[in-house]
Amino acid sequence: MNKNLIAYTISLILLAGAVVLGVTVGTVTISPRVLWNPSSDETAANILWNIRMPRVVLAGLVGAALAIAGAAFQGLLKNPLADPYTLGVSSGASVGAVTTLFFGITIPFLGIFTLPVISMAGALATMLAVMAFAKLVDRSMKMETVILTGIIFSSFLGSVISLMIALTGEELRQIIGWLLGSVSMRGWPYVQMALPFLLIGSFLLWLNRRELNAMLFGEERAQHLGVNIKRSKMMILVSGSVLTGAAVAVSGTIGFVGLVVPHMVRLLWGSDHRHVLPLSFINGAALLIVCDLVSRTIISPTELPIGVITAFIGAPVFAFIFFRQRKGVA
Amino acid sequence: MLKIGGLSGGYGDRNIVQNVSFAVAKGTMLGILGPNGSGKSTLMKLISGVLPASSGTVEIGGKEIGAFQAKELAREMAVLPQLHAHAFAHTVRETIELGRYPHQSGWFSSWSKEDESEVQEAMRLMNISQYEKTQIDQLSGGEQQRVFVAQALAQNARVLLLDEPTNHLDINHQKELLDTIKKQAIEKNLTVVSIFHDINIASMYCDQLLLLDQGQIVRMGEPHEVVRAQDIETVYHTRVSNHPHPELPKPQITLLPGVERKAAAAKIAAEDFLVSPEMVLYQSEMPLKTVSSAVINAGSGWFRTFINRHVDMNYNIDDSVQEMTGFIENKGFKPTETVGMMTAVRTEHAVVKEYEGDFGSVVIAVTAGVGNAVDVSKAVEREVGVGTINTWIMVNGHLSDEAFIQAMITATEAKTKALHQEGVKDPLTGTIATGTSTDSCLVSATQQGGYLPYAGPITELGKLIGTGVFECTVEALESYRQAKAQ
């Protein structure tokens, strides 16, 4: 218990630190005092609350969603390399999002939620297709098979997106920027758009924390332990797709967050999902806030897409995990 | 408690298990035996419900397993599968805690006192409490196996299905684990069904056994009905031999190797016996199958060195086995392949003779003295002295178990007749003696050459033993008397 208390304390301090840095550092440096005393500097307060804060909150939500979804996918597939990006689920969500933007679709009743809902549908469809295909290739669903299948689907869906982009003409630049992943200039409406889905998806995954622990020992073993496999699997797949779809809809494709964060959490605090899930959520938020901070300050005034930063960290971590798994040093 | 009726099933269209029916009562243990690919594991999967059956029923306490909710079923039935590798490491405690999963409900269900005590108890029973915080993948295969057994025990179910629970365990841990499971089965009235690889272990621990071959029951019943050489040989396609367990009324089997024992033709010959005042010594090139009432290595076994040692009349040592073992070691022999007897008679008077028969020959060696002569039919309380008629019968031939025992009977009768002939009397009763108070007998055979199923007094072997023992004993008694007279 003591160990867990430390884990949560450290994670929350990191998150708080990331938020404070995220809202104060930038082209205009703002004193943290403005946070609790807006009247001390009206202009600064305006920048902080209307530009930086929604950006930080959005980055945090997207990071949390991707990290917890990654942790759940890894547990479900017993595959430490699985994450929304490597499985091709992010690409599926992108296709949904680009299609919505391209055709200007708005579904009645859904309003602003049209974009995330169609992204989620794309994510779920891709997830199911990837799993079905991987199972067709190799019944035991080996780590490499699943990741390769993810790459195949990513490539294919990427080409579909490229085709649509080529057909748009003038909006090209905007969509490409969006594709590389960014949380800039989104504002509070985007936070509102994603928030309900991220909360529901995370909560559903958290409900399956014990089932995920059991499934780490294989579906058969989990069934012996009394897990309703069909129901839990479906819940985890749908929740993971909801989280990915919502995250991609507001920020584009940001890779590797779902890989790096759960891996670090497991390395430091063990692989019990009762803690891996919430800790991934908190630390995913902190990591993406920091990545966003780096992306907009490192070559200021130009902004780097945030996906560039996460891939820069994530790809080597991916290589490292793969190496360790292959060498049998678990 | 657990009732299986006409169960068939397998993968795809192929029914691996066909029409299996049995019932297991509360508090008892059923062992499933069968060669690789006989459908044992498939049967387990059908019973546990992870593999849907194509026909037939599985009932727990009268209720079909399909009618249970997933968690409900896990509270009734715990399963120990075969060990698999895992991508993520759990600690031992986290793994065993999962066994409590079916007992938890609700979104925020907390860890109850009962959960905690069940987990502690399971760890204690499997003797793994010290590994509580260790990562599973850092444990040896045997320790991991115990962790998974503890997980199944923590489920606190009434039915326990085990797939080779003693896999990866050394013999001590095999015994401890099965002792624990057996004890739990009796104390908590559990119903246990377990797959076994080791027929002898299954026979020792199970109340009922089921022999499976090609998905069908070949034989089912108590161990003595199932562990029979002929059935085991047909099903496993291996030569085996039955023998009794030394402590329990449970039959055991021994493998007989496919390769014949390469034996240098061993021949026992009278001239190879070394007779000296210290002892009568015979050393064989090949181990001989032996049954004896010696001091060292009595009972049956395979031995190469045979000693009949002279000791003083007043030899009186509390632990004669230890002293005799020391003596054998001092002489440079190996106590594990030596049969050792003692006598107060002077061993240089030993009579060793060879008798030829059609099958081969028999060598008889006797040392005799009648200081303690007894008429067995009138045995009364008397002081016990040192053994005085030691008879060895060493056969160049292949004896059956019956022949070994019959050879002893025949030899004893011949000895008694010799005492009669010599008019040896029991000094206490004054009647004709039948032997002395501490006689020993030994029958050895090369187990090569002619097969001799019987050794009664009118068989060829029995005749040689009868005449031989009689003659040698008479001669030995005469030299004993002459020596005494001097």
PDB file of N, CA, C and O in Angstrom, chain A residues 3 74-75 78-80 203 206-207 209-211 213-214 216-218 220-221 223-228 232 266 270-274 325 330, chain B residues 45 48-50 70-71 74 77 79-81 86-90 94-95 97-99 101-102 104 106-109 136-137 148 151-152 155:
ATOM      1  N   LYS A   3       3.841   1.604  -1.140  1.00  0.00           N
ATOM      2  CA  LYS A   3       4.475   1.769  -2.441  1.00  0.00           C
ATOM      3  C   LYS A   3       3.515   2.478  -3.405  1.00  0.00           C
ATOM      4  O   LYS A   3       3.912   3.360  -4.164  1.00  0.00           O
ATOM      5  N   GLN A  74      -2.468  -3.446 -24.328  1.00  0.00           N
ATOM      6  CA  GLN A  74      -1.328  -4.318 -24.011  1.00  0.00           C
ATOM      7  C   GLN A  74      -1.766  -5.477 -23.127  1.00  0.00           C
ATOM      8  O   GLN A  74      -1.353  -6.621 -23.316  1.00  0.00           O
ATOM      9  N   GLY A  75      -2.599  -5.163 -22.151  1.00  0.00           N
ATOM     10  CA  GLY A  75      -3.072  -6.212 -21.254  1.00  0.00           C
ATOM     11  C   GLY A  75      -3.953  -7.207 -21.983  1.00  0.00           C
ATOM     12  O   GLY A  75      -3.797  -8.416 -21.857  1.00  0.00           O
ATOM     13  N   LYS A  78      -1.905  -9.202 -24.347  1.00  0.00           N
ATOM     14  CA  LYS A  78      -0.680  -9.712 -23.710  1.00  0.00           C
ATOM     15  C   LYS A  78       0.535  -9.328 -24.554  1.00  0.00           C
ATOM     16  O   LYS A  78       1.441 -10.120 -24.761  1.00  0.00           O
ATOM     17  N   ASN A  79       0.506  -8.118 -25.063  1.00  0.00           N
ATOM     18  CA  ASN A  79       1.507  -7.693 -26.032  1.00  0.00           C
ATOM     19  C   ASN A  79       2.048  -6.330 -25.619  1.00  0.00           C
ATOM     20  O   ASN A  79       1.350  -5.324 -25.710  1.00  0.00           O
ATOM     21  N   PRO A  80       3.297  -6.281 -25.148  1.00  0.00           N
ATOM     22  CA  PRO A  80       3.828  -5.015 -24.629  1.00  0.00           C
ATOM     23  C   PRO A  80       4.071  -3.964 -25.711  1.00  0.00           C
ATOM     24  O   PRO A  80       4.341  -2.818 -25.391  1.00  0.00           O
ATOM     25  N   PHE A 203     -13.332   5.291 -17.553  1.00  0.00           N
ATOM     26  CA  PHE A 203     -14.056   4.648 -16.461  1.00  0.00           C
ATOM     27  C   PHE A 203     -14.374   3.188 -16.806  1.00  0.00           C
ATOM     28  O   PHE A 203     -14.198   2.284 -15.987  1.00  0.00           O
ATOM     29  N   TRP A 206     -11.364   1.157 -16.400  1.00  0.00           N
ATOM     30  CA  TRP A 206     -11.024   0.973 -14.991  1.00  0.00           C
ATOM     31  C   TRP A 206     -11.913  -0.113 -14.359  1.00  0.00           C
ATOM     32  O   TRP A 206     -11.472  -0.875 -13.506  1.00  0.00           O
ATOM     33  N   LEU A 207     -13.168  -0.199 -14.841  1.00  0.00           N
ATOM     34  CA  LEU A 207     -14.055  -1.250 -14.330  1.00  0.00           C
ATOM     35  C   LEU A 207     -13.503  -2.631 -14.653  1.00  0.00           C
ATOM     36  O   LEU A 207     -13.790  -3.596 -13.962  1.00  0.00           O
ATOM     37  N   ARG A 209     -10.343  -3.528 -14.633  1.00  0.00           N
ATOM     38  CA  ARG A 209      -8.943  -3.644 -14.189  1.00  0.00           C
ATOM     39  C   ARG A 209      -8.609  -5.048 -13.706  1.00  0.00           C
ATOM     40  O   ARG A 209      -7.544  -5.578 -14.018  1.00  0.00           O
ATOM     41  N   ARG A 210      -9.520  -5.661 -12.962  1.00  0.00           N
ATOM     42  CA  ARG A 210      -9.230  -7.010 -12.438  1.00  0.00           C
ATOM     43  C   ARG A 210      -9.326  -8.055 -13.542  1.00  0.00           C
ATOM     44  O   ARG A 210      -8.567  -9.010 -13.580  1.00  0.00           O
ATOM     45  N   GLU A 211     -10.271  -7.845 -14.455  1.00  0.00           N
ATOM     46  CA  GLU A 211     -10.403  -8.758 -15.588  1.00  0.00           C
ATOM     47  C   GLU A 211      -9.134  -8.721 -16.436  1.00  0.00           C
ATOM     48  O   GLU A 211      -8.681  -9.745 -16.928  1.00  0.00           O
ATOM     49  N   ASN A 213      -6.145  -8.070 -15.362  1.00  0.00           N
ATOM     50  CA  ASN A 213      -5.125  -8.846 -14.626  1.00  0.00           C
ATOM     51  C   ASN A 213      -5.278 -10.327 -14.914  1.00  0.00           C
ATOM     52  O   ASN A 213      -4.303 -11.033 -15.160  1.00  0.00           O
ATOM     53  N   ALA A 214      -6.511 -10.807 -14.873  1.00  0.00           N
ATOM     54  CA  ALA A 214      -6.748 -12.235 -15.100  1.00  0.00           C
ATOM     55  C   ALA A 214      -6.388 -12.604 -16.531  1.00  0.00           C
ATOM     56  O   ALA A 214      -5.819 -13.668 -16.780  1.00  0.00           O
ATOM     57  N   LEU A 216      -4.158 -11.459 -18.410  1.00  0.00           N
ATOM     58  CA  LEU A 216      -2.713 -11.533 -18.637  1.00  0.00           C
ATOM     59  C   LEU A 216      -2.240 -12.983 -18.578  1.00  0.00           C
ATOM     60  O   LEU A 216      -1.203 -13.332 -19.134  1.00  0.00           O
ATOM     61  N   PHE A 217      -2.983 -13.835 -17.897  1.00  0.00           N
ATOM     62  CA  PHE A 217      -2.604 -15.248 -17.800  1.00  0.00           C
ATOM     63  C   PHE A 217      -3.252 -16.069 -18.918  1.00  0.00           C
ATOM     64  O   PHE A 217      -3.249 -17.286 -18.871  1.00  0.00           O
ATOM     65  N   GLY A 218      -3.807 -15.383 -19.897  1.00  0.00           N
ATOM     66  CA  GLY A 218      -4.437 -16.095 -21.003  1.00  0.00           C
ATOM     67  C   GLY A 218      -5.946 -16.127 -20.829  1.00  0.00           C
ATOM     68  O   GLY A 218      -6.450 -16.127 -19.706  1.00  0.00           O
ATOM     69  N   GLU A 220      -8.044 -18.490 -21.416  1.00  0.00           N
ATOM     70  CA  GLU A 220      -8.551 -19.716 -20.824  1.00  0.00           C
ATOM     71  C   GLU A 220      -8.459 -19.656 -19.310  1.00  0.00           C
ATOM     72  O   GLU A 220      -9.389 -19.980 -18.584  1.00  0.00           O
ATOM     73  N   ARG A 221      -7.290 -19.204 -18.848  1.00  0.00           N
ATOM     74  CA  ARG A 221      -7.074 -19.088 -17.403  1.00  0.00           C
ATOM     75  C   ARG A 221      -8.075 -18.096 -16.817  1.00  0.00           C
ATOM     76  O   ARG A 221      -8.636 -18.320 -15.746  1.00  0.00           O
ATOM     77  N   GLN A 223     -10.954 -17.367 -17.872  1.00  0.00           N
ATOM     78  CA  GLN A 223     -12.278 -17.997 -17.815  1.00  0.00           C
ATOM     79  C   GLN A 223     -12.380 -18.927 -16.603  1.00  0.00           C
ATOM     80  O   GLN A 223     -13.391 -18.955 -15.924  1.00  0.00           O
ATOM     81  N   HIS A 224     -11.305 -19.668 -16.334  1.00  0.00           N
ATOM     82  CA  HIS A 224     -11.292 -20.516 -15.135  1.00  0.00           C
ATOM     83  C   HIS A 224     -11.495 -19.690 -13.881  1.00  0.00           C
ATOM     84  O   HIS A 224     -12.067 -20.152 -12.905  1.00  0.00           O
ATOM     85  N   LEU A 225     -10.955 -18.470 -13.900  1.00  0.00           N
ATOM     86  CA  LEU A 225     -11.049 -17.623 -12.713  1.00  0.00           C
ATOM     87  C   LEU A 225     -12.405 -16.938 -12.619  1.00  0.00           C
ATOM     88  O   LEU A 225     -12.668 -16.208 -11.673  1.00  0.00           O
ATOM     89  N   GLY A 226     -13.244 -17.160 -13.615  1.00  0.00           N
ATOM     90  CA  GLY A 226     -14.604 -16.629 -13.537  1.00  0.00           C
ATOM     91  C   GLY A 226     -14.826 -15.344 -14.304  1.00  0.00           C
ATOM     92  O   GLY A 226     -15.814 -14.655 -14.081  1.00  0.00           O
ATOM     93  N   VAL A 227     -13.909 -14.996 -15.222  1.00  0.00           N
ATOM     94  CA  VAL A 227     -14.096 -13.780 -16.006  1.00  0.00           C
ATOM     95  C   VAL A 227     -15.034 -14.073 -17.172  1.00  0.00           C
ATOM     96  O   VAL A 227     -14.892 -15.074 -17.854  1.00  0.00           O
ATOM     97  N   ASN A 228     -16.016 -13.193 -17.368  1.00  0.00           N
ATOM     98  CA  ASN A 228     -16.885 -13.303 -18.532  1.00  0.00           C
ATOM     99  C   ASN A 228     -16.120 -12.712 -19.715  1.00  0.00           C
ATOM    100  O   ASN A 228     -16.139 -11.510 -19.972  1.00  0.00           O
ATOM    101  N   SER A 232     -16.047  -8.770 -21.184  1.00  0.00           N
ATOM    102  CA  SER A 232     -14.907  -7.932 -20.824  1.00  0.00           C
ATOM    103  C   SER A 232     -14.125  -7.516 -22.061  1.00  0.00           C
ATOM    104  O   SER A 232     -13.732  -6.354 -22.197  1.00  0.00           O
ATOM    105  N   ARG A 266       4.829   0.282 -15.565  1.00  0.00           N
ATOM    106  CA  ARG A 266       5.054  -1.118 -15.185  1.00  0.00           C
ATOM    107  C   ARG A 266       6.452  -1.328 -14.647  1.00  0.00           C
ATOM    108  O   ARG A 266       6.672  -2.054 -13.684  1.00  0.00           O
ATOM    109  N   GLY A 270       5.225  -2.125 -11.239  1.00  0.00           N
ATOM    110  CA  GLY A 270       4.618  -3.446 -11.411  1.00  0.00           C
ATOM    111  C   GLY A 270       3.436  -3.431 -12.366  1.00  0.00           C
ATOM    112  O   GLY A 270       2.956  -2.372 -12.755  1.00  0.00           O
ATOM    113  N   SER A 271       2.966  -4.649 -12.736  1.00  0.00           N
ATOM    114  CA  SER A 271       1.971  -4.699 -13.805  1.00  0.00           C
ATOM    115  C   SER A 271       0.565  -5.027 -13.313  1.00  0.00           C
ATOM    116  O   SER A 271      -0.224  -5.623 -14.022  1.00  0.00           O
ATOM    117  N   ASP A 272       0.242  -4.643 -12.100  1.00  0.00           N
ATOM    118  CA  ASP A 272      -1.119  -4.835 -11.599  1.00  0.00           C
ATOM    119  C   ASP A 272      -2.012  -3.732 -12.203  1.00  0.00           C
ATOM    120  O   ASP A 272      -1.823  -2.553 -11.930  1.00  0.00           O
ATOM    121  N   HIS A 273      -2.999  -4.155 -13.012  1.00  0.00           N
ATOM    122  CA  HIS A 273      -3.803  -3.155 -13.722  1.00  0.00           C
ATOM    123  C   HIS A 273      -4.622  -2.264 -12.808  1.00  0.00           C
ATOM    124  O   HIS A 273      -5.061  -1.198 -13.229  1.00  0.00           O
ATOM    125  N   ARG A 274      -4.846  -2.702 -11.572  1.00  0.00           N
ATOM    126  CA  ARG A 274      -5.583  -1.832 -10.662  1.00  0.00           C
ATOM    127  C   ARG A 274      -4.846  -0.504 -10.494  1.00  0.00           C
ATOM    128  O   ARG A 274      -5.430   0.520 -10.193  1.00  0.00           O
ATOM    129  N   GLN A 325      12.068  -7.971 -24.899  1.00  0.00           N
ATOM    130  CA  GLN A 325      11.146  -9.110 -25.016  1.00  0.00           C
ATOM    131  C   GLN A 325      11.808 -10.250 -25.769  1.00  0.00           C
ATOM    132  O   GLN A 325      11.692 -11.400 -25.395  1.00  0.00           O
ATOM    133  N   ALA A 330      12.356 -10.096 -19.227  1.00  0.00           N
ATOM    134  CA  ALA A 330      11.043  -9.470 -19.074  1.00  0.00           C
ATOM    135  C   ALA A 330      11.044  -8.344 -18.056  1.00  0.00           C
ATOM    136  O   ALA A 330      11.887  -8.287 -17.215  1.00  0.00           O
TER     137      ALA A 330
ATOM    138  N   LYS B  45     -10.599 -29.784 -20.488  1.00  0.00           N
ATOM    139  CA  LYS B  45     -11.162 -28.545 -21.030  1.00  0.00           C
ATOM    140  C   LYS B  45     -12.667 -28.663 -21.209  1.00  0.00           C
ATOM    141  O   LYS B  45     -13.393 -27.701 -21.031  1.00  0.00           O
ATOM    142  N   SER B  48     -14.106 -28.339 -17.679  1.00  0.00           N
ATOM    143  CA  SER B  48     -14.063 -26.985 -17.131  1.00  0.00           C
ATOM    144  C   SER B  48     -14.906 -26.015 -17.961  1.00  0.00           C
ATOM    145  O   SER B  48     -15.166 -24.898 -17.531  1.00  0.00           O
ATOM    146  N   GLY B  49     -15.309 -26.440 -19.164  1.00  0.00           N
ATOM    147  CA  GLY B  49     -16.208 -25.605 -19.939  1.00  0.00           C
ATOM    148  C   GLY B  49     -15.518 -24.632 -20.879  1.00  0.00           C
ATOM    149  O   GLY B  49     -16.186 -23.890 -21.588  1.00  0.00           O
ATOM    150  N   VAL B  50     -14.177 -24.608 -20.916  1.00  0.00           N
ATOM    151  CA  VAL B  50     -13.526 -23.689 -21.851  1.00  0.00           C
ATOM    152  C   VAL B  50     -13.655 -24.192 -23.287  1.00  0.00           C
ATOM    153  O   VAL B  50     -13.561 -23.423 -24.224  1.00  0.00           O
ATOM    154  N   ALA B  70     -20.378 -17.004 -15.137  1.00  0.00           N
ATOM    155  CA  ALA B  70     -18.925 -17.232 -15.150  1.00  0.00           C
ATOM    156  C   ALA B  70     -18.338 -17.207 -13.729  1.00  0.00           C
ATOM    157  O   ALA B  70     -17.603 -18.113 -13.337  1.00  0.00           O
ATOM    158  N   LYS B  71     -18.693 -16.185 -12.951  1.00  0.00           N
ATOM    159  CA  LYS B  71     -18.126 -16.078 -11.598  1.00  0.00           C
ATOM    160  C   LYS B  71     -18.653 -17.179 -10.683  1.00  0.00           C
ATOM    161  O   LYS B  71     -17.925 -17.713  -9.860  1.00  0.00           O
ATOM    162  N   ALA B  74     -16.763 -20.272 -11.253  1.00  0.00           N
ATOM    163  CA  ALA B  74     -15.421 -20.198 -10.687  1.00  0.00           C
ATOM    164  C   ALA B  74     -15.431 -20.345  -9.173  1.00  0.00           C
ATOM    165  O   ALA B  74     -14.433 -20.711  -8.572  1.00  0.00           O
ATOM    166  N   MET B  77     -15.745 -24.307  -9.074  1.00  0.00           N
ATOM    167  CA  MET B  77     -14.727 -25.153  -9.686  1.00  0.00           C
ATOM    168  C   MET B  77     -13.465 -24.354  -9.961  1.00  0.00           C
ATOM    169  O   MET B  77     -13.514 -23.316 -10.621  1.00  0.00           O
ATOM    170  N   VAL B  79      -9.497 -24.475 -11.526  1.00  0.00           N
ATOM    171  CA  VAL B  79      -8.749 -25.258 -12.513  1.00  0.00           C
ATOM    172  C   VAL B  79      -7.276 -24.880 -12.457  1.00  0.00           C
ATOM    173  O   VAL B  79      -6.940 -23.702 -12.385  1.00  0.00           O
ATOM    174  N   LEU B  80      -6.424 -25.871 -12.462  1.00  0.00           N
ATOM    175  CA  LEU B  80      -4.994 -25.613 -12.570  1.00  0.00           C
ATOM    176  C   LEU B  80      -4.541 -26.081 -13.941  1.00  0.00           C
ATOM    177  O   LEU B  80      -4.487 -27.260 -14.212  1.00  0.00           O
ATOM    178  N   PRO B  81      -4.235 -25.132 -14.837  1.00  0.00           N
ATOM    179  CA  PRO B  81      -3.826 -25.530 -16.180  1.00  0.00           C
ATOM    180  C   PRO B  81      -2.335 -25.842 -16.189  1.00  0.00           C
ATOM    181  O   PRO B  81      -1.648 -25.670 -15.185  1.00  0.00           O
ATOM    182  N   HIS B  86       4.546 -15.854 -19.709  1.00  0.00           N
ATOM    183  CA  HIS B  86       3.757 -14.629 -19.674  1.00  0.00           C
ATOM    184  C   HIS B  86       4.579 -13.442 -20.129  1.00  0.00           C
ATOM    185  O   HIS B  86       5.771 -13.374 -19.910  1.00  0.00           O
ATOM    186  N   ALA B  87       3.875 -12.509 -20.794  1.00  0.00           N
ATOM    187  CA  ALA B  87       4.555 -11.323 -21.302  1.00  0.00           C
ATOM    188  C   ALA B  87       4.838 -10.326 -20.180  1.00  0.00           C
ATOM    189  O   ALA B  87       5.829  -9.612 -20.207  1.00  0.00           O
ATOM    190  N   PHE B  88       3.953 -10.267 -19.193  1.00  0.00           N
ATOM    191  CA  PHE B  88       4.141  -9.307 -18.104  1.00  0.00           C
ATOM    192  C   PHE B  88       4.313 -10.055 -16.792  1.00  0.00           C
ATOM    193  O   PHE B  88       3.688 -11.077 -16.559  1.00  0.00           O
ATOM    194  N   ALA B  89       5.148  -9.508 -15.944  1.00  0.00           N
ATOM    195  CA  ALA B  89       5.415 -10.188 -14.679  1.00  0.00           C
ATOM    196  C   ALA B  89       4.482  -9.674 -13.589  1.00  0.00           C
ATOM    197  O   ALA B  89       4.279  -8.477 -13.437  1.00  0.00           O
ATOM    198  N   HIS B  90       3.908 -10.609 -12.867  1.00  0.00           N
ATOM    199  CA  HIS B  90       3.134 -10.279 -11.679  1.00  0.00           C
ATOM    200  C   HIS B  90       3.934 -10.705 -10.462  1.00  0.00           C
ATOM    201  O   HIS B  90       4.743 -11.617 -10.558  1.00  0.00           O
ATOM    202  N   GLU B  94       0.088 -10.888  -6.152  1.00  0.00           N
ATOM    203  CA  GLU B  94      -0.909 -10.425  -7.124  1.00  0.00           C
ATOM    204  C   GLU B  94      -1.529 -11.617  -7.845  1.00  0.00           C
ATOM    205  O   GLU B  94      -2.733 -11.642  -8.112  1.00  0.00           O
ATOM    206  N   THR B  95      -0.684 -12.606  -8.158  1.00  0.00           N
ATOM    207  CA  THR B  95      -1.177 -13.781  -8.866  1.00  0.00           C
ATOM    208  C   THR B  95      -2.191 -14.543  -8.022  1.00  0.00           C
ATOM    209  O   THR B  95      -3.247 -14.943  -8.505  1.00  0.00           O
ATOM    210  N   GLU B  97      -3.884 -13.385  -5.494  1.00  0.00           N
ATOM    211  CA  GLU B  97      -5.065 -12.537  -5.256  1.00  0.00           C
ATOM    212  C   GLU B  97      -6.117 -12.730  -6.337  1.00  0.00           C
ATOM    213  O   GLU B  97      -7.309 -12.643  -6.077  1.00  0.00           O
ATOM    214  N   LEU B  98      -5.654 -13.019  -7.562  1.00  0.00           N
ATOM    215  CA  LEU B  98      -6.600 -13.219  -8.662  1.00  0.00           C
ATOM    216  C   LEU B  98      -7.532 -14.392  -8.392  1.00  0.00           C
ATOM    217  O   LEU B  98      -8.644 -14.439  -8.912  1.00  0.00           O
ATOM    218  N   GLY B  99      -7.060 -15.338  -7.584  1.00  0.00           N
ATOM    219  CA  GLY B  99      -7.906 -16.472  -7.222  1.00  0.00           C
ATOM    220  C   GLY B  99      -9.160 -16.023  -6.485  1.00  0.00           C
ATOM    221  O   GLY B  99     -10.152 -16.739  -6.443  1.00  0.00           O
ATOM    222  N   TYR B 101     -10.863 -13.436  -7.378  1.00  0.00           N
ATOM    223  CA  TYR B 101     -11.692 -12.672  -8.311  1.00  0.00           C
ATOM    224  C   TYR B 101     -13.168 -13.081  -8.284  1.00  0.00           C
ATOM    225  O   TYR B 101     -14.044 -12.228  -8.175  1.00  0.00           O
ATOM    226  N   PRO B 102     -13.474 -14.385  -8.362  1.00  0.00           N
ATOM    227  CA  PRO B 102     -14.890 -14.754  -8.410  1.00  0.00           C
ATOM    228  C   PRO B 102     -15.663 -14.410  -7.138  1.00  0.00           C
ATOM    229  O   PRO B 102     -16.892 -14.443  -7.140  1.00  0.00           O
ATOM    230  N   GLN B 104     -15.403 -11.496  -5.641  1.00  0.00           N
ATOM    231  CA  GLN B 104     -15.563 -10.053  -5.530  1.00  0.00           C
ATOM    232  C   GLN B 104     -16.637  -9.598  -6.489  1.00  0.00           C
ATOM    233  O   GLN B 104     -16.753 -10.094  -7.594  1.00  0.00           O
ATOM    234  N   GLY B 106     -19.311  -6.003  -7.674  1.00  0.00           N
ATOM    235  CA  GLY B 106     -19.504  -4.557  -7.591  1.00  0.00           C
ATOM    236  C   GLY B 106     -18.333  -3.807  -8.182  1.00  0.00           C
ATOM    237  O   GLY B 106     -17.283  -4.364  -8.425  1.00  0.00           O
ATOM    238  N   TRP B 107     -18.553  -2.500  -8.424  1.00  0.00           N
ATOM    239  CA  TRP B 107     -17.544  -1.699  -9.099  1.00  0.00           C
ATOM    240  C   TRP B 107     -16.330  -1.425  -8.221  1.00  0.00           C
ATOM    241  O   TRP B 107     -15.205  -1.439  -8.654  1.00  0.00           O
ATOM    242  N   PHE B 108     -16.587  -1.169  -6.967  1.00  0.00           N
ATOM    243  CA  PHE B 108     -15.487  -0.723  -6.112  1.00  0.00           C
ATOM    244  C   PHE B 108     -15.157  -1.758  -5.047  1.00  0.00           C
ATOM    245  O   PHE B 108     -14.622  -1.436  -4.002  1.00  0.00           O
ATOM    246  N   SER B 109     -15.550  -3.016  -5.309  1.00  0.00           N
ATOM    247  CA  SER B 109     -15.416  -4.055  -4.297  1.00  0.00           C
ATOM    248  C   SER B 109     -14.055  -3.988  -3.628  1.00  0.00           C
ATOM    249  O   SER B 109     -13.026  -3.902  -4.285  1.00  0.00           O
ATOM    250  N   ILE B 136       6.940 -13.394 -10.361  1.00  0.00           N
ATOM    251  CA  ILE B 136       6.786 -14.811 -10.706  1.00  0.00           C
ATOM    252  C   ILE B 136       7.902 -15.323 -11.608  1.00  0.00           C
ATOM    253  O   ILE B 136       8.400 -16.421 -11.450  1.00  0.00           O
ATOM    254  N   ASP B 137       8.308 -14.494 -12.581  1.00  0.00           N
ATOM    255  CA  ASP B 137       9.275 -15.002 -13.563  1.00  0.00           C
ATOM    256  C   ASP B 137      10.667 -15.170 -12.962  1.00  0.00           C
ATOM    257  O   ASP B 137      11.564 -15.666 -13.622  1.00  0.00           O
ATOM    258  N   PHE B 148       0.664 -21.321  -8.803  1.00  0.00           N
ATOM    259  CA  PHE B 148      -0.616 -21.489  -9.497  1.00  0.00           C
ATOM    260  C   PHE B 148      -1.545 -22.446  -8.749  1.00  0.00           C
ATOM    261  O   PHE B 148      -2.761 -22.296  -8.804  1.00  0.00           O
ATOM    262  N   GLN B 151      -3.085 -20.277  -6.245  1.00  0.00           N
ATOM    263  CA  GLN B 151      -4.133 -19.454  -6.861  1.00  0.00           C
ATOM    264  C   GLN B 151      -5.439 -20.251  -6.942  1.00  0.00           C
ATOM    265  O   GLN B 151      -6.507 -19.750  -6.600  1.00  0.00           O
ATOM    266  N   ALA B 152      -5.322 -21.508  -7.371  1.00  0.00           N
ATOM    267  CA  ALA B 152      -6.520 -22.341  -7.482  1.00  0.00           C
ATOM    268  C   ALA B 152      -7.132 -22.609  -6.103  1.00  0.00           C
ATOM    269  O   ALA B 152      -8.352 -22.590  -5.941  1.00  0.00           O
ATOM    270  N   GLN B 155      -9.276 -19.850  -4.666  1.00  0.00           N
ATOM    271  CA  GLN B 155     -10.627 -19.761  -5.223  1.00  0.00           C
ATOM    272  C   GLN B 155     -11.645 -20.412  -4.293  1.00  0.00           C
ATOM    273  O   GLN B 155     -12.825 -20.124  -4.374  1.00  0.00           O
TER     274      GLN B 155
END
